[in-house]
Amino acid sequence: MGASAQRSHLVSETDDDKKNGISKEALERPKLKRFYKQAAVREVPPEAEGGVVLYQVVLDGRPVRTPKKTALAVPYRALAEAIAEEWGAQGEFIEPSTMPLTRFANSILDGVIGREAEVRADILKYAGSDLLSYRAEGPASLVKRQADAWDRVLAWAREAFNARLVLTAGVMPVTQPDHALRGIAAALEELDAYRLTSIHVMTTLTGSALLALAHSHGALTVHEAWAAAHIDEDWQIEQWGEDYEAAQRRQYRWSEMQAASRLLELVG
């Protein structure tokens, strides 16, 4: 229904058809044994006057590199230190699933920087068919839960972005007017690749750009945003019970949501 059924690969793999969020190729790939003793951060001075200081993650003094062989160096010391902590916390084998900030940084350096406009457009596409715009026709208890959790976010969006989204009941698609999305688009223009990545990941995980933006602006906690995204699912669980594999997938996605929220916190 709406954006909740969409998926994007601009930033990260979060599809339900990936087992616990990890691709089949990753599951079949032999584990990499830890080959270093120490992970640290090294400051890289700007190459030219007015340039940006970067913070490079190094293993025994050698730079970590992304899949495209770019040195893993970011303009935020706190983020670099958190990534180094992920590498330092590895045991005998390196477990990529326990290194979300490293994966996000790889995506940013290899796939987002230089493509920010595409990421903004994808987030805006979600806003155009946002989860919060699609309301249940019944029963009354579910309708009330949606209204209690979602109406305040819509009110916040009207105040923050002058975004007045059209609501619909049922699954029939609704087209949002351009003026409703203009303020959201303007807000996204102010964000760099790191902040865009965090919001994009949270948007694809929740099916709602508004929930991701509300959290990024401090209007919702990450727990509130996650709970609001799962009103329908939680109601279904109460009626019919919980599927074990679905619960495992949801737990993995929740860990990704928390990591995306932490990324936002680390870049300020």
Coordinates of N, CA and C in Angstrom, one line a residue, residues 74-255:
V74 N 35.9 10.3 6.3 CA 34.7 11.1 6.4 C 35.0 12.4 7.1
P75 N 34.1 13.5 6.8 CA 34.4 14.8 7.4 C 33.9 14.9 8.8
Y76 N 33.5 13.8 9.5 CA 33.0 13.9 10.9 C 33.8 13.0 11.8
R77 N 34.5 13.5 12.7 CA 35.4 12.7 13.6 C 34.6 11.7 14.4
A78 N 33.4 12.1 14.9 CA 32.6 11.2 15.7 C 32.2 10.0 14.9
L79 N 31.8 10.2 13.7 CA 31.4 9.1 12.8 C 32.6 8.2 12.5
A80 N 33.8 8.7 12.2 CA 35.0 7.9 12.0 C 35.4 7.1 13.2
E81 N 35.3 7.7 14.4 CA 35.6 7.0 15.6 C 34.6 5.8 15.9
A82 N 33.3 6.1 15.6 CA 32.3 5.0 15.7 C 32.6 3.9 14.7
I83 N 33.0 4.2 13.5 CA 33.3 3.1 12.5 C 34.5 2.4 13.0
A84 N 35.5 3.1 13.5 CA 36.7 2.4 14.0 C 36.4 1.5 15.2
E85 N 35.4 1.9 16.0 CA 35.0 1.0 17.1 C 34.3 -0.3 16.6
E86 N 33.6 -0.2 15.5 CA 33.0 -1.4 14.9 C 34.1 -2.3 14.5
W87 N 35.1 -1.8 13.8 CA 36.2 -2.7 13.4 C 37.0 -3.3 14.6
G88 N 37.2 -2.4 15.6 CA 37.9 -2.9 16.8 C 37.1 -3.9 17.6
A89 N 35.8 -3.9 17.5 CA 35.0 -4.9 18.2 C 34.8 -6.2 17.6
Q90 N 35.4 -6.4 16.4 CA 35.3 -7.7 15.7 C 36.1 -8.8 16.4
G91 N 35.7 -10.0 16.3 CA 36.4 -11.1 16.9 C 37.3 -11.8 16.0
E92 N 37.3 -13.1 16.0 CA 38.2 -13.9 15.1 C 37.9 -13.6 13.6
F93 N 36.6 -13.5 13.4 CA 36.1 -13.3 12.0 C 35.3 -11.9 11.9
I94 N 35.4 -11.3 10.8 CA 34.7 -10.0 10.5 C 33.3 -10.3 10.2
E95 N 32.3 -9.7 10.9 CA 30.9 -9.9 10.7 C 30.3 -8.6 10.2
P96 N 30.1 -8.5 8.8 CA 29.6 -7.2 8.3 C 28.2 -6.8 8.9
S97 N 27.4 -7.8 9.3 CA 26.1 -7.5 9.8 C 26.2 -6.7 11.1
T98 N 27.3 -6.8 11.8 CA 27.5 -6.0 13.0 C 28.2 -4.7 12.8
M99 N 28.3 -4.3 11.5 CA 29.0 -3.0 11.2 C 28.2 -2.1 10.3
P100 N 27.0 -1.7 10.8 CA 26.1 -0.9 10.0 C 26.7 0.4 9.6
L101 N 27.4 1.1 10.5 CA 28.0 2.4 10.1 C 29.1 2.3 9.0
T102 N 29.8 1.2 9.1 CA 30.8 1.0 8.0 C 30.1 0.8 6.7
R103 N 29.0 0.0 6.7 CA 28.2 -0.2 5.4 C 27.6 1.1 4.9
F104 N 27.1 1.9 5.9 CA 26.5 3.2 5.4 C 27.6 4.1 4.8
A105 N 28.7 4.1 5.5 CA 29.8 5.0 5.0 C 30.3 4.5 3.6
N106 N 30.4 3.2 3.4 CA 30.7 2.6 2.1 C 29.7 3.1 1.0
S107 N 28.4 3.0 1.4 CA 27.4 3.4 0.4 C 27.5 4.9 0.1
I108 N 27.7 5.7 1.1 CA 27.8 7.1 0.9 C 29.0 7.5 0.0
L109 N 30.2 6.9 0.3 CA 31.4 7.3 -0.5 C 31.3 6.7 -1.9
D110 N 30.7 5.5 -2.0 CA 30.7 4.8 -3.3 C 29.5 5.2 -4.2
G111 N 28.4 5.5 -3.5 CA 27.1 5.6 -4.3 C 26.3 6.8 -4.1
V112 N 26.5 7.6 -3.0 CA 25.6 8.7 -2.7 C 26.3 10.0 -3.1
I113 N 27.5 10.2 -2.7 CA 28.2 11.5 -3.0 C 28.3 11.6 -4.5
G114 N 27.7 12.7 -5.0 CA 27.6 12.9 -6.5 C 26.3 12.5 -7.0
R115 N 25.5 11.8 -6.2 CA 24.2 11.4 -6.6 C 23.1 11.9 -5.6
E116 N 23.4 12.9 -4.9 CA 22.5 13.4 -3.9 C 21.1 13.7 -4.5
A117 N 21.1 14.3 -5.7 CA 19.8 14.6 -6.3 C 18.9 13.4 -6.5
E118 N 19.5 12.3 -6.8 CA 18.7 11.0 -7.0 C 18.2 10.6 -5.7
V119 N 19.0 10.7 -4.6 CA 18.5 10.2 -3.3 C 17.4 11.2 -2.8
R120 N 17.5 12.5 -3.0 CA 16.4 13.4 -2.6 C 15.2 13.1 -3.4
A121 N 15.3 12.8 -4.7 CA 14.1 12.5 -5.5 C 13.5 11.2 -5.0
D122 N 14.2 10.2 -4.6 CA 13.7 9.0 -4.1 C 12.9 9.2 -2.8
I123 N 13.5 10.0 -1.9 CA 12.8 10.3 -0.6 C 11.5 11.0 -0.9
L124 N 11.5 12.0 -1.9 CA 10.3 12.7 -2.2 C 9.3 11.8 -2.8
K125 N 9.7 10.8 -3.6 CA 8.8 9.9 -4.2 C 8.0 9.1 -3.1
Y126 N 8.7 8.8 -2.0 CA 8.0 8.1 -0.9 C 7.0 9.1 -0.2
A127 N 7.4 10.4 -0.1 CA 6.5 11.4 0.5 C 5.3 11.5 -0.4
G128 N 5.4 11.3 -1.7 CA 4.3 11.4 -2.6 C 3.2 10.3 -2.4
S129 N 3.6 9.2 -1.8 CA 2.7 8.1 -1.5 C 3.0 7.6 -0.1
D130 N 3.1 8.6 0.8 CA 3.5 8.3 2.2 C 2.6 7.3 2.9
L131 N 3.2 6.5 3.7 CA 2.4 5.5 4.5 C 1.3 6.3 5.3
L132 N 1.6 7.4 5.8 CA 0.7 8.2 6.7 C -0.6 8.7 5.9
S133 N -0.5 8.7 4.6 CA -1.6 9.1 3.8 C -2.7 8.1 3.6
Y134 N -2.4 6.8 3.9 CA -3.3 5.7 3.6 C -3.9 5.2 4.9
R135 N -5.2 5.4 5.0 CA -5.8 5.0 6.3 C -6.7 3.8 6.1
A136 N -6.9 3.0 7.1 CA -7.7 1.9 7.1 C -9.2 2.3 7.1
E137 N -10.0 1.6 6.5 CA -11.5 1.8 6.5 C -12.1 1.2 7.7
G138 N -11.5 0.3 8.4 CA -12.0 -0.3 9.6 C -11.0 -1.4 10.0
P139 N -11.2 -2.0 11.1 CA -12.2 -1.7 12.2 C -11.9 -0.4 12.9
A140 N -12.8 0.1 13.7 CA -12.7 1.4 14.4 C -11.4 1.5 15.2
S141 N -11.1 0.4 15.9 CA -9.9 0.4 16.8 C -8.6 0.7 16.0
L142 N -8.5 0.1 14.8 CA -7.3 0.4 13.9 C -7.3 1.8 13.4
V143 N -8.5 2.2 13.0 CA -8.6 3.6 12.5 C -8.2 4.6 13.6
K144 N -8.6 4.4 14.8 CA -8.2 5.2 15.9 C -6.7 5.2 16.2
R145 N -6.1 4.0 16.1 CA -4.7 3.9 16.4 C -3.9 4.7 15.3
Q146 N -4.3 4.5 14.1 CA -3.6 5.3 13.0 C -3.7 6.8 13.3
A147 N -4.9 7.2 13.6 CA -5.1 8.7 13.8 C -4.3 9.2 15.0
D148 N -4.3 8.4 16.1 CA -3.5 8.8 17.3 C -2.0 9.0 17.0
A149 N -1.5 8.0 16.2 CA 0.0 8.0 15.9 C 0.3 8.9 14.8
W150 N -0.5 9.0 13.8 CA -0.1 9.7 12.5 C -0.6 11.1 12.4
D151 N -1.7 11.5 13.0 CA -2.2 12.8 12.8 C -1.3 13.9 13.3
R152 N -0.6 13.6 14.4 CA 0.3 14.6 15.0 C 1.5 14.8 14.1
V153 N 1.9 13.8 13.4 CA 3.1 13.9 12.5 C 2.6 14.7 11.3
L154 N 1.4 14.5 10.8 CA 0.9 15.3 9.7 C 0.8 16.8 10.1
A155 N 0.4 17.0 11.3 CA 0.3 18.4 11.8 C 1.6 19.0 11.9
W156 N 2.6 18.2 12.3 CA 4.0 18.7 12.4 C 4.5 19.1 11.0
A157 N 4.2 18.2 10.0 CA 4.7 18.5 8.7 C 4.1 19.7 8.1
R158 N 2.8 20.0 8.4 CA 2.1 21.2 7.9 C 2.8 22.4 8.5
E159 N 3.2 22.3 9.8 CA 3.9 23.5 10.4 C 5.3 23.6 10.0
A160 N 6.1 22.5 9.8 CA 7.5 22.6 9.5 C 7.7 22.8 8.0
F161 N 6.9 22.3 7.1 CA 7.2 22.3 5.7 C 6.0 22.9 4.9
N162 N 5.0 23.3 5.6 CA 3.7 23.7 4.9 C 3.3 22.6 3.9
A163 N 3.4 21.4 4.4 CA 3.1 20.2 3.6 C 1.7 19.7 4.0
R164 N 0.7 19.9 3.2 CA -0.6 19.5 3.5 C -1.0 18.3 2.6
L165 N -0.7 17.1 3.2 CA -0.9 15.9 2.4 C -2.4 15.5 2.3
V166 N -2.8 14.9 1.2 CA -4.1 14.4 1.0 C -4.2 13.0 1.6
L167 N -5.3 12.7 2.3 CA -5.4 11.4 2.9 C -6.5 10.6 2.1
T168 N -6.3 9.3 2.2 CA -7.3 8.4 1.5 C -7.6 7.2 2.4
A169 N -8.7 6.6 2.3 CA -9.1 5.4 3.0 C -9.0 4.2 2.0
G170 N -8.4 3.1 2.5 CA -8.2 2.0 1.6 C -6.9 2.0 0.9
V171 N -6.8 1.2 -0.2 CA -5.6 1.0 -0.9 C -5.5 1.8 -2.3
M172 N -6.5 2.5 -2.6 CA -6.5 3.2 -3.9 C -5.5 4.3 -3.8
P173 N -4.6 4.5 -4.8 CA -3.5 5.5 -4.7 C -4.1 6.9 -4.8
V174 N -3.4 7.8 -4.1 CA -3.7 9.2 -4.1 C -2.5 10.0 -4.5
T175 N -2.8 11.0 -5.4 CA -1.7 11.8 -5.9 C -1.6 13.1 -5.0
Q176 N -0.4 13.3 -4.5 CA -0.2 14.5 -3.7 C 0.0 15.7 -4.6
P177 N -0.6 16.9 -4.3 CA -0.3 18.1 -5.1 C 1.1 18.6 -4.9
D178 N 1.6 19.2 -6.0 CA 3.0 19.7 -5.9 C 3.3 20.6 -4.8
H179 N 2.3 21.5 -4.4 CA 2.6 22.4 -3.3 C 2.7 21.7 -2.0
A180 N 2.1 20.5 -1.9 CA 2.2 19.8 -0.6 C 3.7 19.2 -0.4
L181 N 4.4 19.0 -1.5 CA 5.7 18.4 -1.5 C 6.8 19.4 -1.6
R182 N 6.5 20.7 -1.9 CA 7.5 21.7 -2.2 C 8.4 21.9 -1.0
G183 N 7.7 22.0 0.2 CA 8.5 22.3 1.4 C 9.4 21.2 1.8
I184 N 8.9 20.0 1.6 CA 9.8 18.8 1.9 C 11.0 18.8 1.0
A185 N 10.8 19.1 -0.3 CA 11.9 19.1 -1.2 C 12.9 20.2 -0.8
A186 N 12.4 21.3 -0.4 CA 13.3 22.4 0.0 C 14.1 22.0 1.2
A187 N 13.5 21.3 2.2 CA 14.2 20.8 3.4 C 15.3 19.8 3.0
L188 N 15.0 18.9 2.0 CA 16.0 17.9 1.6 C 17.2 18.6 0.9
E189 N 17.0 19.7 0.3 CA 18.1 20.4 -0.5 C 19.2 20.8 0.5
E190 N 18.9 21.0 1.8 CA 19.8 21.5 2.7 C 20.7 20.4 3.3
L191 N 20.4 19.1 3.0 CA 21.1 18.0 3.6 C 22.2 17.5 2.8
D192 N 23.3 17.1 3.5 CA 24.5 16.5 2.7 C 24.3 15.0 2.6
A193 N 25.2 14.4 2.0 CA 25.1 13.0 1.6 C 24.9 12.1 2.9
Y194 N 25.5 12.5 4.0 CA 25.4 11.7 5.2 C 24.1 11.8 5.8
R195 N 23.5 12.9 5.9 CA 22.2 13.1 6.5 C 21.1 12.5 5.5
L196 N 21.3 12.7 4.2 CA 20.4 12.1 3.3 C 20.3 10.6 3.4
T197 N 21.5 10.0 3.6 CA 21.6 8.6 3.7 C 20.8 8.1 4.9
S198 N 21.0 8.7 6.0 CA 20.2 8.4 7.2 C 18.7 8.4 7.0
I199 N 18.3 9.6 6.4 CA 16.8 9.7 6.2 C 16.3 8.8 5.1
H200 N 17.1 8.5 4.1 CA 16.7 7.6 3.1 C 16.6 6.2 3.6
V201 N 17.5 5.7 4.5 CA 17.4 4.4 5.1 C 16.2 4.3 5.9
M202 N 15.9 5.3 6.8 CA 14.8 5.3 7.7 C 13.5 5.4 6.8
T203 N 13.5 6.1 5.7 CA 12.3 6.2 4.9 C 12.0 4.8 4.3
T204 N 13.0 4.1 3.7 CA 12.7 2.8 3.1 C 12.3 1.8 4.1
L205 N 12.8 1.9 5.3 CA 12.5 0.9 6.4 C 11.1 1.1 6.9
T206 N 10.6 2.4 7.0 CA 9.3 2.6 7.5 C 8.2 2.8 6.4
G207 N 8.6 3.1 5.2 CA 7.6 3.4 4.2 C 7.1 4.8 4.3
S208 N 7.8 5.7 5.1 CA 7.3 7.0 5.3 C 8.4 8.0 5.4
A209 N 8.4 8.9 4.4 CA 9.4 10.0 4.5 C 9.1 11.0 5.7
L210 N 7.8 11.1 6.0 CA 7.4 12.0 7.1 C 7.9 11.5 8.4
L211 N 7.8 10.2 8.6 CA 8.3 9.7 9.9 C 9.8 9.8 10.0
A212 N 10.5 9.6 8.9 CA 12.0 9.8 8.9 C 12.4 11.2 9.2
L213 N 11.7 12.2 8.5 CA 12.0 13.6 8.7 C 11.6 14.1 10.1
A214 N 10.5 13.6 10.6 CA 10.0 14.0 12.0 C 11.1 13.5 13.0
H215 N 11.6 12.3 12.8 CA 12.7 11.9 13.7 C 13.9 12.7 13.6
S216 N 14.3 13.0 12.3 CA 15.5 13.7 12.1 C 15.5 15.2 12.6
H217 N 14.3 15.7 12.8 CA 14.1 17.0 13.3 C 13.7 17.0 14.8
G218 N 13.7 15.9 15.4 CA 13.5 15.8 16.8 C 12.0 15.8 17.2
A219 N 11.1 15.7 16.3 CA 9.7 15.7 16.6 C 9.2 14.3 17.1
L220 N 10.0 13.2 16.7 CA 9.7 11.9 17.2 C 11.0 11.2 17.6
T221 N 11.0 10.4 18.6 CA 12.1 9.5 18.9 C 12.2 8.4 17.9
V222 N 13.3 7.7 17.9 CA 13.4 6.6 16.9 C 12.4 5.5 17.3
H223 N 12.1 5.3 18.6 CA 11.2 4.3 19.0 C 9.7 4.7 18.5
E224 N 9.4 6.0 18.7 CA 8.1 6.5 18.3 C 7.9 6.3 16.8
A225 N 8.9 6.7 16.0 CA 8.8 6.6 14.6 C 8.6 5.1 14.1
W226 N 9.4 4.2 14.8 CA 9.3 2.8 14.4 C 7.9 2.3 14.8
A227 N 7.4 2.6 15.9 CA 6.1 2.1 16.4 C 5.0 2.7 15.4
A228 N 5.1 3.9 15.0 CA 4.1 4.5 14.1 C 4.1 3.8 12.8
A229 N 5.3 3.4 12.3 CA 5.4 2.7 11.0 C 4.8 1.3 11.1
H230 N 4.5 0.8 12.3 CA 4.1 -0.6 12.4 C 2.7 -0.7 13.0
I231 N 1.9 0.3 13.0 CA 0.5 0.3 13.5 C -0.3 -0.8 12.9
D232 N -0.3 -0.9 11.6 CA -1.0 -2.0 10.9 C -0.5 -3.4 11.2
E233 N 0.8 -3.5 11.1 CA 1.4 -4.8 11.4 C 1.1 -5.3 12.8
D234 N 1.3 -4.4 13.8 CA 1.1 -4.8 15.2 C -0.4 -5.2 15.4
W235 N -1.3 -4.5 14.7 CA -2.7 -4.8 14.9 C -3.0 -6.2 14.3
Q236 N -2.4 -6.5 13.2 CA -2.5 -7.8 12.6 C -2.0 -8.9 13.5
I237 N -0.8 -8.6 14.1 CA -0.2 -9.6 15.1 C -1.2 -9.9 16.2
E238 N -1.8 -8.8 16.7 CA -2.7 -9.0 17.8 C -3.9 -9.9 17.4
Q239 N -4.3 -9.8 16.2 CA -5.5 -10.6 15.7 C -5.1 -12.1 15.4
W240 N -3.9 -12.3 14.8 CA -3.6 -13.6 14.2 C -2.3 -14.2 14.7
G241 N -1.6 -13.5 15.5 CA -0.3 -14.0 16.0 C 0.9 -13.5 15.2
E242 N 2.1 -13.8 15.7 CA 3.3 -13.4 15.0 C 4.0 -14.5 14.3
D243 N 4.4 -14.3 13.1 CA 5.2 -15.3 12.3 C 6.7 -15.1 12.7
Y244 N 7.3 -16.3 13.0 CA 8.7 -16.3 13.5 C 9.6 -15.6 12.5
E245 N 9.6 -16.0 11.2 CA 10.5 -15.4 10.3 C 10.3 -13.9 10.0
A246 N 9.0 -13.6 10.0 CA 8.7 -12.1 9.9 C 9.2 -11.4 11.1
A247 N 9.2 -11.9 12.3 CA 9.7 -11.3 13.5 C 11.2 -11.1 13.4
Q248 N 11.9 -12.1 12.9 CA 13.3 -12.0 12.7 C 13.7 -10.9 11.7
R249 N 13.0 -10.9 10.6 CA 13.2 -9.8 9.6 C 13.0 -8.4 10.3
R250 N 11.9 -8.3 11.0 CA 11.6 -7.0 11.6 C 12.7 -6.7 12.7
Q251 N 13.2 -7.6 13.4 CA 14.2 -7.3 14.4 C 15.5 -6.8 13.6
Y252 N 15.8 -7.4 12.5 CA 17.0 -6.9 11.8 C 16.8 -5.5 11.3
R253 N 15.6 -5.2 10.7 CA 15.2 -3.9 10.2 C 15.2 -2.9 11.3
W254 N 14.8 -3.3 12.5 CA 14.9 -2.4 13.6 C 16.3 -2.0 14.0
S255 N 17.2 -3.0 13.9 CA 18.6 -2.7 14.2 C 19.2 -1.7 13.1

